[in-house]
mmCIF file of C-alpha atoms in Angstrom:
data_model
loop_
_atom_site.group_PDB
_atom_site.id
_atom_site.type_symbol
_atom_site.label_atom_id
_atom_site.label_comp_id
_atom_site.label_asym_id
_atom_site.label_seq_id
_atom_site.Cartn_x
_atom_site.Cartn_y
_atom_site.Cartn_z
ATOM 1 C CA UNK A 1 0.000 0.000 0.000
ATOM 2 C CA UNK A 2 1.387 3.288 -0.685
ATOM 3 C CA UNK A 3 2.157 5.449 2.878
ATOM 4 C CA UNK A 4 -0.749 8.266 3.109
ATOM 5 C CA UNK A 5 -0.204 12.032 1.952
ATOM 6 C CA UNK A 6 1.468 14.706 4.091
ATOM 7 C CA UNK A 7 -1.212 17.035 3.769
ATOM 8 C CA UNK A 8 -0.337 20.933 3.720
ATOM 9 C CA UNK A 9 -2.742 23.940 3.877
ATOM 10 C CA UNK A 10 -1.750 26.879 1.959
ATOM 11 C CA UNK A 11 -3.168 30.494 2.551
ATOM 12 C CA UNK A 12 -1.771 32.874 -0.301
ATOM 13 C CA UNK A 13 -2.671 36.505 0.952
ATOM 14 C CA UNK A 14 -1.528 40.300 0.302
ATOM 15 C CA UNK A 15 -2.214 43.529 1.782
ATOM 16 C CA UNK A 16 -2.584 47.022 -0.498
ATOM 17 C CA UNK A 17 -2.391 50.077 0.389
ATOM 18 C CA UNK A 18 0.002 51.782 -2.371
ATOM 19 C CA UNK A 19 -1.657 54.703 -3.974
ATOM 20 C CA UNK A 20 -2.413 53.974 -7.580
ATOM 21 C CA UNK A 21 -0.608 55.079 -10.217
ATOM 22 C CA UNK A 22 -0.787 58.382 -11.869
ATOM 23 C CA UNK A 23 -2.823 60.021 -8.614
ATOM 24 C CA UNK A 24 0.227 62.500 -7.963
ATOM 25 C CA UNK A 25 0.004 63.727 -11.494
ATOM 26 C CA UNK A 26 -4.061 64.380 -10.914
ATOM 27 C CA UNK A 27 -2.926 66.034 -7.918
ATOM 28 C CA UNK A 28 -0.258 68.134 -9.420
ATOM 29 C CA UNK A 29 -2.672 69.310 -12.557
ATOM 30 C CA UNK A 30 -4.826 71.079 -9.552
ATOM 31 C CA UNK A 31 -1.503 73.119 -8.225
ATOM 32 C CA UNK A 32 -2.162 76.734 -9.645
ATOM 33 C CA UNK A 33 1.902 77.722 -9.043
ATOM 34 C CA UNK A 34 4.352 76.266 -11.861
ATOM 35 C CA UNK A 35 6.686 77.037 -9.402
ATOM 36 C CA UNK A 36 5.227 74.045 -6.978
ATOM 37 C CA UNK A 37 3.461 71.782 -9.697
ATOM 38 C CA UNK A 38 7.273 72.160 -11.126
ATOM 39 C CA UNK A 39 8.795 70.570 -7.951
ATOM 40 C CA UNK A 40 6.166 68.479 -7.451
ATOM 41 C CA UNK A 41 5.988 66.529 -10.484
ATOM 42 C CA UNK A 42 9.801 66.051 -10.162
ATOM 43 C CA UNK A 43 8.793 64.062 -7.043
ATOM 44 C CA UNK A 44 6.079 62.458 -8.487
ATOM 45 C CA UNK A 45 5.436 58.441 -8.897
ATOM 46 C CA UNK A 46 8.827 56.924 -9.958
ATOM 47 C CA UNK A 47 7.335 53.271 -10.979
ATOM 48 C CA UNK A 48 5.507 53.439 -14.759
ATOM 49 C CA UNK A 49 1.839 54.396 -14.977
ATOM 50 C CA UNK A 50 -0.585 51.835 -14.968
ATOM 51 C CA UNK A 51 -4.011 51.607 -16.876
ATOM 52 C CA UNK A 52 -7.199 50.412 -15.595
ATOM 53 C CA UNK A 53 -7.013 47.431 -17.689
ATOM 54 C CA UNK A 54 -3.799 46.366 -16.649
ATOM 55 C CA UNK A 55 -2.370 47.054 -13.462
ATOM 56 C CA UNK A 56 -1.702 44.710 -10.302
ATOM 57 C CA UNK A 57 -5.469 44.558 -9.179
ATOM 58 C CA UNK A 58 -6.592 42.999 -12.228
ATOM 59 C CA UNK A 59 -3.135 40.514 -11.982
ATOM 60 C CA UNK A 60 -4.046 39.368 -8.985
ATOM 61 C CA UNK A 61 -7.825 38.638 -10.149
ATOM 62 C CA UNK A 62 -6.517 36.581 -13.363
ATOM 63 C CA UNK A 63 -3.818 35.225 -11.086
ATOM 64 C CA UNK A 64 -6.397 33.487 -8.763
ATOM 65 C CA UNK A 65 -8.726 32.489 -12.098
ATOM 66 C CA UNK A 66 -5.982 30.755 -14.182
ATOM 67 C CA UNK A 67 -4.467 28.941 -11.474
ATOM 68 C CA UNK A 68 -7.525 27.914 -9.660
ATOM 69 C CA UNK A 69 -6.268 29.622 -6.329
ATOM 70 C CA UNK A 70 -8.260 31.553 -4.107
ATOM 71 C CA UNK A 71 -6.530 34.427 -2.898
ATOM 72 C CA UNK A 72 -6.948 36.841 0.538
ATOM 73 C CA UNK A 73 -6.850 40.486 0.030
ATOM 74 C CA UNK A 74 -6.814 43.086 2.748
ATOM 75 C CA UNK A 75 -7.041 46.442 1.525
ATOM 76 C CA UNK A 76 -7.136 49.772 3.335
ATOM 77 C CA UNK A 77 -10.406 52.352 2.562
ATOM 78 C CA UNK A 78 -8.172 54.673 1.013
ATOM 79 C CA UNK A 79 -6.945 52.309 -1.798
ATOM 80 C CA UNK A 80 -10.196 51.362 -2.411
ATOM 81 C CA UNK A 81 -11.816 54.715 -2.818
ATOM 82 C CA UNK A 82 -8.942 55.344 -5.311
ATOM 83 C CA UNK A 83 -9.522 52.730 -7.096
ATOM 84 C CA UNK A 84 -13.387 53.119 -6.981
ATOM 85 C CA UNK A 85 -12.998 57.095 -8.305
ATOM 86 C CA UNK A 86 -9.976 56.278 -10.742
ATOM 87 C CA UNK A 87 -10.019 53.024 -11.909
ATOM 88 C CA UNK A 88 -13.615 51.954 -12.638
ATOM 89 C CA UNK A 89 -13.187 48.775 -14.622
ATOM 90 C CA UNK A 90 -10.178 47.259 -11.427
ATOM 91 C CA UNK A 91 -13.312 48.372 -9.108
ATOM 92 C CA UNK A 92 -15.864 46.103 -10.978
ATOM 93 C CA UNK A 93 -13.163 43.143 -11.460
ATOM 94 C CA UNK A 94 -12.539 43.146 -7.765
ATOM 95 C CA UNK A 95 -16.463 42.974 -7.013
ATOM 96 C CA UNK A 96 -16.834 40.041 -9.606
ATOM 97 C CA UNK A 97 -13.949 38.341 -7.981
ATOM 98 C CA UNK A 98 -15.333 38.429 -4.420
ATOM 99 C CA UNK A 99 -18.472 37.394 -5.785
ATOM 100 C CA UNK A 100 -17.060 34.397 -7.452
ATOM 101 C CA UNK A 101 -15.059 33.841 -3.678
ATOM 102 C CA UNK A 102 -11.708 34.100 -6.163
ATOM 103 C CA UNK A 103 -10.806 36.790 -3.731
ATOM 104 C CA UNK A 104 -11.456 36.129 0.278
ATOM 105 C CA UNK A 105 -11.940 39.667 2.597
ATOM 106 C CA UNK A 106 -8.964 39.987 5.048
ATOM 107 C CA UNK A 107 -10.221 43.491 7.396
ATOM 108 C CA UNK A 108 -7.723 45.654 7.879
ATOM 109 C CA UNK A 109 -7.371 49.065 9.741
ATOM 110 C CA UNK A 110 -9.108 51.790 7.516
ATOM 111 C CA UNK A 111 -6.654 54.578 7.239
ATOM 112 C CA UNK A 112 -3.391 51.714 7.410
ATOM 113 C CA UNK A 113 -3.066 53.534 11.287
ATOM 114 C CA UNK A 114 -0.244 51.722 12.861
ATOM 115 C CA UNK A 115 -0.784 49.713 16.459
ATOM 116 C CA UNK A 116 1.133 52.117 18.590
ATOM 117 C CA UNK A 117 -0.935 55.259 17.188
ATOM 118 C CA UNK A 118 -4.168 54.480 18.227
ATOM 119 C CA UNK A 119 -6.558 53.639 21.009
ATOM 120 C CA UNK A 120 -8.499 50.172 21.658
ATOM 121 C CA UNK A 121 -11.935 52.797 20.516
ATOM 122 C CA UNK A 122 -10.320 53.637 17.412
ATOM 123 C CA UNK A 123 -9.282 50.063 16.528
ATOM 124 C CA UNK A 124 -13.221 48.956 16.498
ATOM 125 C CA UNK A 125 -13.619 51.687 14.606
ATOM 126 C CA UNK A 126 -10.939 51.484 11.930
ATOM 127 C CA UNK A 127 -12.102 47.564 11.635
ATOM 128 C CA UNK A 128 -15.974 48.815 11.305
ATOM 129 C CA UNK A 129 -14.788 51.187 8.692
ATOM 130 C CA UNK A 130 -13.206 48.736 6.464
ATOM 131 C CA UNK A 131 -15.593 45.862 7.108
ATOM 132 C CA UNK A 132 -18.745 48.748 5.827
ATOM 133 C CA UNK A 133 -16.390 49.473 2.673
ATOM 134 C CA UNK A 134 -16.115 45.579 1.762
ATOM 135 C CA UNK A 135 -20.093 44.693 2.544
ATOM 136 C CA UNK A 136 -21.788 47.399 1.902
ATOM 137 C CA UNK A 137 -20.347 49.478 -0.683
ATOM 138 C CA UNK A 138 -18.771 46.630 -2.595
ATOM 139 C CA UNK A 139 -21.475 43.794 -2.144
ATOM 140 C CA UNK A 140 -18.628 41.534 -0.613
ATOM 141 C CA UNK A 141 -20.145 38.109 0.471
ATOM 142 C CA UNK A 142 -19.541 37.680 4.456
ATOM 143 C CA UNK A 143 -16.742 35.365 5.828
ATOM 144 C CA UNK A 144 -17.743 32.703 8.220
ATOM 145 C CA UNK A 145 -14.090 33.341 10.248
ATOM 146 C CA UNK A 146 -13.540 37.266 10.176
ATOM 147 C CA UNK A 147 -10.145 37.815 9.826
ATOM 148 C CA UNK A 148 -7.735 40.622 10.443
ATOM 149 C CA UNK A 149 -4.501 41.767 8.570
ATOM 150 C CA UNK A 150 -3.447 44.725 11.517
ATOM 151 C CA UNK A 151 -1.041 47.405 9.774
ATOM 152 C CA UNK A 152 2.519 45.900 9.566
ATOM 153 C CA UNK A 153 1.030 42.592 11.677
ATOM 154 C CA UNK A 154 1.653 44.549 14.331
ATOM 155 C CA UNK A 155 0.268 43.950 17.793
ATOM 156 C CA UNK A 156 0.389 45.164 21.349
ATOM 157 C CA UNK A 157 -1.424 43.308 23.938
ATOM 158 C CA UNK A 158 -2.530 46.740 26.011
ATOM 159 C CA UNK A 159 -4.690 46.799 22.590
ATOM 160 C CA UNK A 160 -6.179 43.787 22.046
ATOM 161 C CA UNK A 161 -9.322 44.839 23.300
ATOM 162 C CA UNK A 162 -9.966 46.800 19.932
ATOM 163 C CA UNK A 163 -9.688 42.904 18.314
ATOM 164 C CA UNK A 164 -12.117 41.346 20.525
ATOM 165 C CA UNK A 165 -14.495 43.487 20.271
ATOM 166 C CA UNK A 166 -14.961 43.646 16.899
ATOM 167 C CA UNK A 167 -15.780 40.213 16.940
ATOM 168 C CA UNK A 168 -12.780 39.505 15.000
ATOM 169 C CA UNK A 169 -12.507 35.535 14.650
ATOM 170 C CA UNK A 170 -8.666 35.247 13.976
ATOM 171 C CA UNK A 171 -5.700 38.060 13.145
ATOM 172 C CA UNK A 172 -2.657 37.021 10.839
ATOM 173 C CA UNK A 173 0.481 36.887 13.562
ATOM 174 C CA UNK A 174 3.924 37.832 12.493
ATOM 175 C CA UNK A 175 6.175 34.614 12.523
ATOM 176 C CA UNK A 176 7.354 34.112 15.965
ATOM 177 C CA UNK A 177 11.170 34.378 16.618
ATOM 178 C CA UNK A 178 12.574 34.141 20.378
ATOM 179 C CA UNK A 179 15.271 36.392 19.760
ATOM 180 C CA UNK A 180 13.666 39.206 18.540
ATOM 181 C CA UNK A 181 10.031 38.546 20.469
ATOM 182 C CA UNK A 182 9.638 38.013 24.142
ATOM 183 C CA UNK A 183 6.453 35.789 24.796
ATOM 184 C CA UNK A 184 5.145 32.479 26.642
ATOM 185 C CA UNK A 185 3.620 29.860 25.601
ATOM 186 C CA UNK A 186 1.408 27.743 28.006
ATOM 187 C CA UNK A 187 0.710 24.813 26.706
ATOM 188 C CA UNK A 188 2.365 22.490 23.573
ATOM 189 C CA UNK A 189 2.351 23.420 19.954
ATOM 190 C CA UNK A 190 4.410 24.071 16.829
ATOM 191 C CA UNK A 191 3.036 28.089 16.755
ATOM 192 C CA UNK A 192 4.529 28.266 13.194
ATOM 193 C CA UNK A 193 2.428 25.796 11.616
ATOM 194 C CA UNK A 194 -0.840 25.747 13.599
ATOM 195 C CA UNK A 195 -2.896 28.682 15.018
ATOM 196 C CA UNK A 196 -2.633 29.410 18.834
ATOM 197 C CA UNK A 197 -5.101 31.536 20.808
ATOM 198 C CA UNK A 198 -4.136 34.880 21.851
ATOM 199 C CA UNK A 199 -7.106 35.562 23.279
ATOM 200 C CA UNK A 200 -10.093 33.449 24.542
ATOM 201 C CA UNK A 201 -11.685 33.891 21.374
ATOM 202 C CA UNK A 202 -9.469 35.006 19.157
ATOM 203 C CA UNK A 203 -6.852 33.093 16.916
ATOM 204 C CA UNK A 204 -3.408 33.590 15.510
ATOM 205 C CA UNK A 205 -2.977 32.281 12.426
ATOM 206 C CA UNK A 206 0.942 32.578 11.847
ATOM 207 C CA UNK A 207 2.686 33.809 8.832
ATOM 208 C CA UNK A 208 5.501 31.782 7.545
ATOM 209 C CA UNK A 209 8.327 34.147 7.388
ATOM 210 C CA UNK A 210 10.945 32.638 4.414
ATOM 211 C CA UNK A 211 7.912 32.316 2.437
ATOM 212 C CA UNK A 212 6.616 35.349 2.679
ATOM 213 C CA UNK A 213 9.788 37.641 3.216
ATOM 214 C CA UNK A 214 11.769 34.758 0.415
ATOM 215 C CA UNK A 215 10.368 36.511 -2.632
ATOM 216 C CA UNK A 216 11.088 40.491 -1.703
ATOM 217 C CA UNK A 217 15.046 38.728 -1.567
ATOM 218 C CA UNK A 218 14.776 38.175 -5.189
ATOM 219 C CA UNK A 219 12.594 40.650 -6.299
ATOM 220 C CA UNK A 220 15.430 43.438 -5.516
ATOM 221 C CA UNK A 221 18.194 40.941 -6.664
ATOM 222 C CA UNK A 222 16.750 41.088 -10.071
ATOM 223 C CA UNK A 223 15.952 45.235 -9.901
ATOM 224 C CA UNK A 224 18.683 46.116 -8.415
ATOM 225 C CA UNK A 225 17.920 49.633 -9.514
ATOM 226 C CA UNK A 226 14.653 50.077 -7.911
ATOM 227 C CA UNK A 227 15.770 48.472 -4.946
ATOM 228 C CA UNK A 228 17.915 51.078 -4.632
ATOM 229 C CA UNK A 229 15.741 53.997 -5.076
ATOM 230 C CA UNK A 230 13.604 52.036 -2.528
ATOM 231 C CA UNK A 231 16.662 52.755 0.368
ATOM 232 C CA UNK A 232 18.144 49.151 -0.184
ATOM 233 C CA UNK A 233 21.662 50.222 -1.995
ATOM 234 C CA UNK A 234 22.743 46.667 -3.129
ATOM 235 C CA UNK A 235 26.479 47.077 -4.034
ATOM 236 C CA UNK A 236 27.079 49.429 -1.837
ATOM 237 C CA UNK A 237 26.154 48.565 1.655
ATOM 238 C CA UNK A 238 25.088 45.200 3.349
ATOM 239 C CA UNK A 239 21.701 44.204 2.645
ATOM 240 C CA UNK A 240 20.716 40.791 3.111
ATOM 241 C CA UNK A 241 21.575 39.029 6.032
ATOM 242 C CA UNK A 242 24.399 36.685 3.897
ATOM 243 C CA UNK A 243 26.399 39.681 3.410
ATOM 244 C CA UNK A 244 26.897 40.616 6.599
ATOM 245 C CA UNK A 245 29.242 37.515 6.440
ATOM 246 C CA UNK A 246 31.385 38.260 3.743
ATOM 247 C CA UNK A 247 28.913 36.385 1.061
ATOM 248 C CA UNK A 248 28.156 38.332 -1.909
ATOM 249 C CA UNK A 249 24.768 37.971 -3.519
ATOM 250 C CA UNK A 250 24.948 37.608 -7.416
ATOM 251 C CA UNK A 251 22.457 40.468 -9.268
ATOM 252 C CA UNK A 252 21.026 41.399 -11.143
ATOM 253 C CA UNK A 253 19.033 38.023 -11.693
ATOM 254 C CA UNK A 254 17.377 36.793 -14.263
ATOM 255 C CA UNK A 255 13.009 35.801 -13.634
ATOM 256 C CA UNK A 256 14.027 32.460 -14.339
ATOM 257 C CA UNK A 257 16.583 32.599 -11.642
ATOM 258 C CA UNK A 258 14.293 34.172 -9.747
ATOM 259 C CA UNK A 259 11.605 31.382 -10.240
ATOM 260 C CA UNK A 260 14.216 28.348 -9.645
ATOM 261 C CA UNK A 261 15.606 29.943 -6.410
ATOM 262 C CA UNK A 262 12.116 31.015 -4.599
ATOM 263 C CA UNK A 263 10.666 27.587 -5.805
ATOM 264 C CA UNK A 264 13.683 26.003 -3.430
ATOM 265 C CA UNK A 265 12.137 27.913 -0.848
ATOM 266 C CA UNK A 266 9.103 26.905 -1.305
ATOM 267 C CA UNK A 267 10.377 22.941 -1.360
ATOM 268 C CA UNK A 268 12.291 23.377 1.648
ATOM 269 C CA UNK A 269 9.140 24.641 3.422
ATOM 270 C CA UNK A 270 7.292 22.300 2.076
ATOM 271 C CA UNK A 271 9.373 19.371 3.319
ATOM 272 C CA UNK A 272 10.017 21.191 7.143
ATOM 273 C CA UNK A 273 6.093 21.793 7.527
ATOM 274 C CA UNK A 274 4.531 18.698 9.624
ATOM 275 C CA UNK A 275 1.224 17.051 8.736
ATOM 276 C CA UNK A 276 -2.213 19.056 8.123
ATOM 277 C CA UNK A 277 0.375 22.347 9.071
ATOM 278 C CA UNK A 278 0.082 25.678 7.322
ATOM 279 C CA UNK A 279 2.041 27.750 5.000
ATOM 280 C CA UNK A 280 0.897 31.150 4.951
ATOM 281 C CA UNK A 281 2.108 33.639 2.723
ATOM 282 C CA UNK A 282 1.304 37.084 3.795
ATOM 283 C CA UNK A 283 3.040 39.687 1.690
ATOM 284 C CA UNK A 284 2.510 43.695 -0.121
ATOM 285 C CA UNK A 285 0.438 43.196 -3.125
ATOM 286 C CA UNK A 286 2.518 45.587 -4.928
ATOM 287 C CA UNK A 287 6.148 46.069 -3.541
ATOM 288 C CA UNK A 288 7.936 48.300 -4.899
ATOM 289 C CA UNK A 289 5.998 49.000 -7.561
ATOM 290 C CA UNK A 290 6.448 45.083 -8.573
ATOM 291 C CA UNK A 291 3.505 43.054 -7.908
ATOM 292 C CA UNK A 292 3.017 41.959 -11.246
ATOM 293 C CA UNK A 293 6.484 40.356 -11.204
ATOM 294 C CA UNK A 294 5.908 38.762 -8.199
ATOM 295 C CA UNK A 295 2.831 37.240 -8.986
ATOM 296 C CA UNK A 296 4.590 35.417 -12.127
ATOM 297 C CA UNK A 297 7.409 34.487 -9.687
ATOM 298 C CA UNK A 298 4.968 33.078 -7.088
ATOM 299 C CA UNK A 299 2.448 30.908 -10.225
ATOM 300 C CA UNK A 300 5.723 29.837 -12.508
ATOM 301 C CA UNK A 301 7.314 28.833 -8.302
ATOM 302 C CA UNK A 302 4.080 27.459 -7.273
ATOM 303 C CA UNK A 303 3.389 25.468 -10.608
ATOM 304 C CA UNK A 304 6.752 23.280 -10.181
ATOM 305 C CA UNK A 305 6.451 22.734 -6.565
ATOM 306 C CA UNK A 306 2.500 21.547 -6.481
ATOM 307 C CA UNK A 307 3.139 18.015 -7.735
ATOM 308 C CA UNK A 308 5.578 17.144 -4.753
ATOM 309 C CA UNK A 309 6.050 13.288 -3.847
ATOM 310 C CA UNK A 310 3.966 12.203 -0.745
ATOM 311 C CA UNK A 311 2.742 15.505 -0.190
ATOM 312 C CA UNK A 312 -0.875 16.878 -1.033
ATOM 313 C CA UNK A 313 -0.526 21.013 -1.187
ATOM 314 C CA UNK A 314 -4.478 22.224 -0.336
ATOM 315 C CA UNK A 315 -4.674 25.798 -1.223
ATOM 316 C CA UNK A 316 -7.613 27.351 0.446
ATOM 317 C CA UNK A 317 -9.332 30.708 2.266
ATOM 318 C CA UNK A 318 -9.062 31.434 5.809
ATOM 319 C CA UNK A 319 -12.802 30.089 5.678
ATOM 320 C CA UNK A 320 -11.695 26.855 4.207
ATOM 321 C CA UNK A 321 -8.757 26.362 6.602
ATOM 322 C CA UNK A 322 -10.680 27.128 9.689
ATOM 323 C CA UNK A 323 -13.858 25.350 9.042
ATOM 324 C CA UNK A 324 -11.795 22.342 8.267
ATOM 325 C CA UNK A 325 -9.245 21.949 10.912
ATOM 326 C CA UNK A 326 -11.533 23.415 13.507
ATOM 327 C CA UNK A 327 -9.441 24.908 15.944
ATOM 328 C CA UNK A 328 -12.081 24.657 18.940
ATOM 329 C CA UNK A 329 -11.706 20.830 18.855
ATOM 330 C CA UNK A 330 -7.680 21.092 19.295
ATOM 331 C CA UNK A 331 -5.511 21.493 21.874
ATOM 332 C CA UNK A 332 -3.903 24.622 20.782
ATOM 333 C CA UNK A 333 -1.505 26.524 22.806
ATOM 334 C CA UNK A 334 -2.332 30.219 24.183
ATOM 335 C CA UNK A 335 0.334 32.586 23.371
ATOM 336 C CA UNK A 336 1.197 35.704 26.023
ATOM 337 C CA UNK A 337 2.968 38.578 24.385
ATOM 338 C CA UNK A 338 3.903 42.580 24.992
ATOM 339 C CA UNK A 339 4.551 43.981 20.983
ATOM 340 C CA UNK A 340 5.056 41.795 18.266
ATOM 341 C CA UNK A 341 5.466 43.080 14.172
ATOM 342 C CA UNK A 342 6.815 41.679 10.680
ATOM 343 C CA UNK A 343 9.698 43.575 11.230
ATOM 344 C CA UNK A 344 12.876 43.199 10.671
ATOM 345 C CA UNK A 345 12.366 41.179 7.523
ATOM 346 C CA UNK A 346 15.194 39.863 5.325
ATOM 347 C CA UNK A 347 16.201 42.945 4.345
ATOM 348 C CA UNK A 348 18.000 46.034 5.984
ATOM 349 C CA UNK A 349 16.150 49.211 7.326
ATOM 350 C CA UNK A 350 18.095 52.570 6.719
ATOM 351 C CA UNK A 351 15.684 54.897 9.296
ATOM 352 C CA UNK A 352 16.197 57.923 10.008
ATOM 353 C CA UNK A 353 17.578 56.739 13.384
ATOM 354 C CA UNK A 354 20.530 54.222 11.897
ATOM 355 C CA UNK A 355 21.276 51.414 9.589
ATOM 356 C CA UNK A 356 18.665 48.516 11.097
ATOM 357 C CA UNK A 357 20.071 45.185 10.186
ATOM 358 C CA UNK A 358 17.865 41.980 8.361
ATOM 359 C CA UNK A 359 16.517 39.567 10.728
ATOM 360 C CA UNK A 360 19.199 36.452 10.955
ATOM 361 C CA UNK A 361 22.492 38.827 11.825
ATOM 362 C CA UNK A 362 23.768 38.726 15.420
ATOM 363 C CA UNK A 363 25.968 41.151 15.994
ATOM 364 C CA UNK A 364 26.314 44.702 14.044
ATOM 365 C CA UNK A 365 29.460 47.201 14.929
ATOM 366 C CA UNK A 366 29.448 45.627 18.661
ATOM 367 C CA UNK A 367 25.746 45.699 19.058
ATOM 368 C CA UNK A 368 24.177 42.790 19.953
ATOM 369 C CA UNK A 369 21.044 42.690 17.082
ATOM 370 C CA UNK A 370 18.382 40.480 18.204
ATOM 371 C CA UNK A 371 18.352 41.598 21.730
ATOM 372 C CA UNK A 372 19.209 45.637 21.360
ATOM 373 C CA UNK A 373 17.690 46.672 18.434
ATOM 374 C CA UNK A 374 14.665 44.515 18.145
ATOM 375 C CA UNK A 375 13.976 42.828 21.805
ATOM 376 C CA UNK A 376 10.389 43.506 22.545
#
């Protein structure tokens, strides 16, 4: 008898809330001064203008219809307005595709207000705010589990009241990482691929970090250019965590590169996720002003990994997940935390307050990394 399927759930999700293309030059046509609209439209978008027939949104809608994969989407009020007012066919496309459950609602705060800016009160109402956008404007069916992308998947316990009582179901967690996270776990669990409770009611659904943060790696590798008007100066400083070491990254890449080397990522999470586990991949719809690229990197790296030996890859909406593992009848692990956020990634961070370095290096000019600069 052949052995039975390792069986692996697979959430594919992505967050906008990039203004769209070509809204600075509507803004700059209402300046009155040459002087300004002069200096303005030198600081205007630096990715190419997109139409409303082709442009990310729509991507990610023919994404999910030619490969047969439902997709999350949590977008903030303010793209969606935008797109509403200038792009009238995405707006339409976007309906039709939550109609036709291609695309699954993930809430998000309204206004993309970060955790440590607002109050519990303002959380329910950011939530309410996007939730009435979705339903009501939009005609978005309802979710079974609601579900909540915060900004950043950031999180601060003092706050969690805002969560609860919104009646939120589940939030999407930031992978959790020891040495850059202080939190207790009472008790067992793998919290990377299973929910935990964070709250009585309320789930954590983790997001698998290599995944996610795997593909923003090699979307800079192969624009090196963009990655540098982005603040990541490849070539010139330390980025990635590998070259902190002495290891030098090859770039620019080619997509096939790009496709072979995130679809070994994608294997080795494959084979290091247990039984009925999840991989969720939780990322910008539009990074750097490269979406569409990563959406062929993620179907062409997808496509090659799906027929795995022994393993049966079930993609699927929060919905699907939940209703079928059904969390309530598990003994899952409650998780007790102070802050918690997706950052540091894989990447550097040049603030304004110093050069941040990528999750995975230790030690930076004497400074002990994990437990100085991002201990929470």
């Amino acid at each position: 008898m052949n052995a039975p399927k390792k069986k692996i759930y697979v959430i594919l999700a992505f967050h906008a809330h990039q203004p769209i293309r070509g809204l600075t030059d509507k803004l700059i046509k209402t300046i009155g001064d040459p002087k300004l609209s002069g200096g303005a439209a030198a600081a205007g978008d630096i990715f190419p203008h997109e139409g409303d027939e082709e442009n990310v949104y729509q991507k990610l809608v023919r994404f999910s219809r030619s490969t047969k994969i439902p997709v999350s989407l949590s977008a903030t009020n303010e793209t969606l307005f935008q797109i509403r007012g200038s792009m009238p066919k995405t707006y339409e496309a976007l309906k039709e595709a939550y109609k036709n459950k291609e695309i699954f609602p993930l809430y998000t705060f309204a206004h993309h207000t970060h955790m440590v800016l607002i109050h519990p009160d303002e959380i329910i109402d950011e939530i309410k705010l996007n939730r009435e956008f979705l339903h009501y404007l939009m005609g978005v069916p309802h979710p079974r589990f609601r579900g909540v992308f915060p900004t950043e998947a950031s999180l601060d316990s003092d706050k969690l009241a805002g969560i609860t009582q919104s009646k939120v179901a589940f939030v999407v967690f930031p992978h959790l990482d020891p040495s850059i996270t202080k939190y207790s776990l009472q008790g067992k669990g793998d919290v990377k691929a299973f929910p935990f409770w964070i709250r009585p009611e309320v789930l954590a659904v983790p997001r698998h970090f290599s995944v996610s943060e795997g593909i923003i790696k090699l979307l800079m590798r192969g624009n090196p250019e963009i990655a540098k008007s982005n603040g990541y100066p490849l070539g010139d400083l330390p980025v990635f965590p590998e070259e902190y070491s002495g290891k030098k990254l090859p770039f620019p890449i080619r997509k096939e590169d790009m496709i072979n080397e995130y679809a070994a990522v994608l294997r080795k999470a494959v084979e290091e996720v247990p039984d009925k586990g999840l991989i969720f991949y939780m990322q910008e719809l539009d990074p750097m002003g490269l979406g569409g690229q990563a959406l062929d990197v993620l179907q062409e790296s997808w496509k090659t990994v799906r027929d795995t030996d022994g393993v049966e890859l079930r993609f699927a909406t929060p919905d699907e997940y939940l209703a079928e593992i059904n969390p309530k009848d598990m003994s899952l692990p409650k998780v007790t935390f102070n802050q918690v956020s997706w950052m540091p990634d894989t990447r550097a961070a040049l603030r304004v307050d110093g050069h941040y370095p990528p999750r995975g290096v230790e030690e930076f000019k004497g400074v002990n990394v994990p437990e100085q600069l991002y201990g929470r």
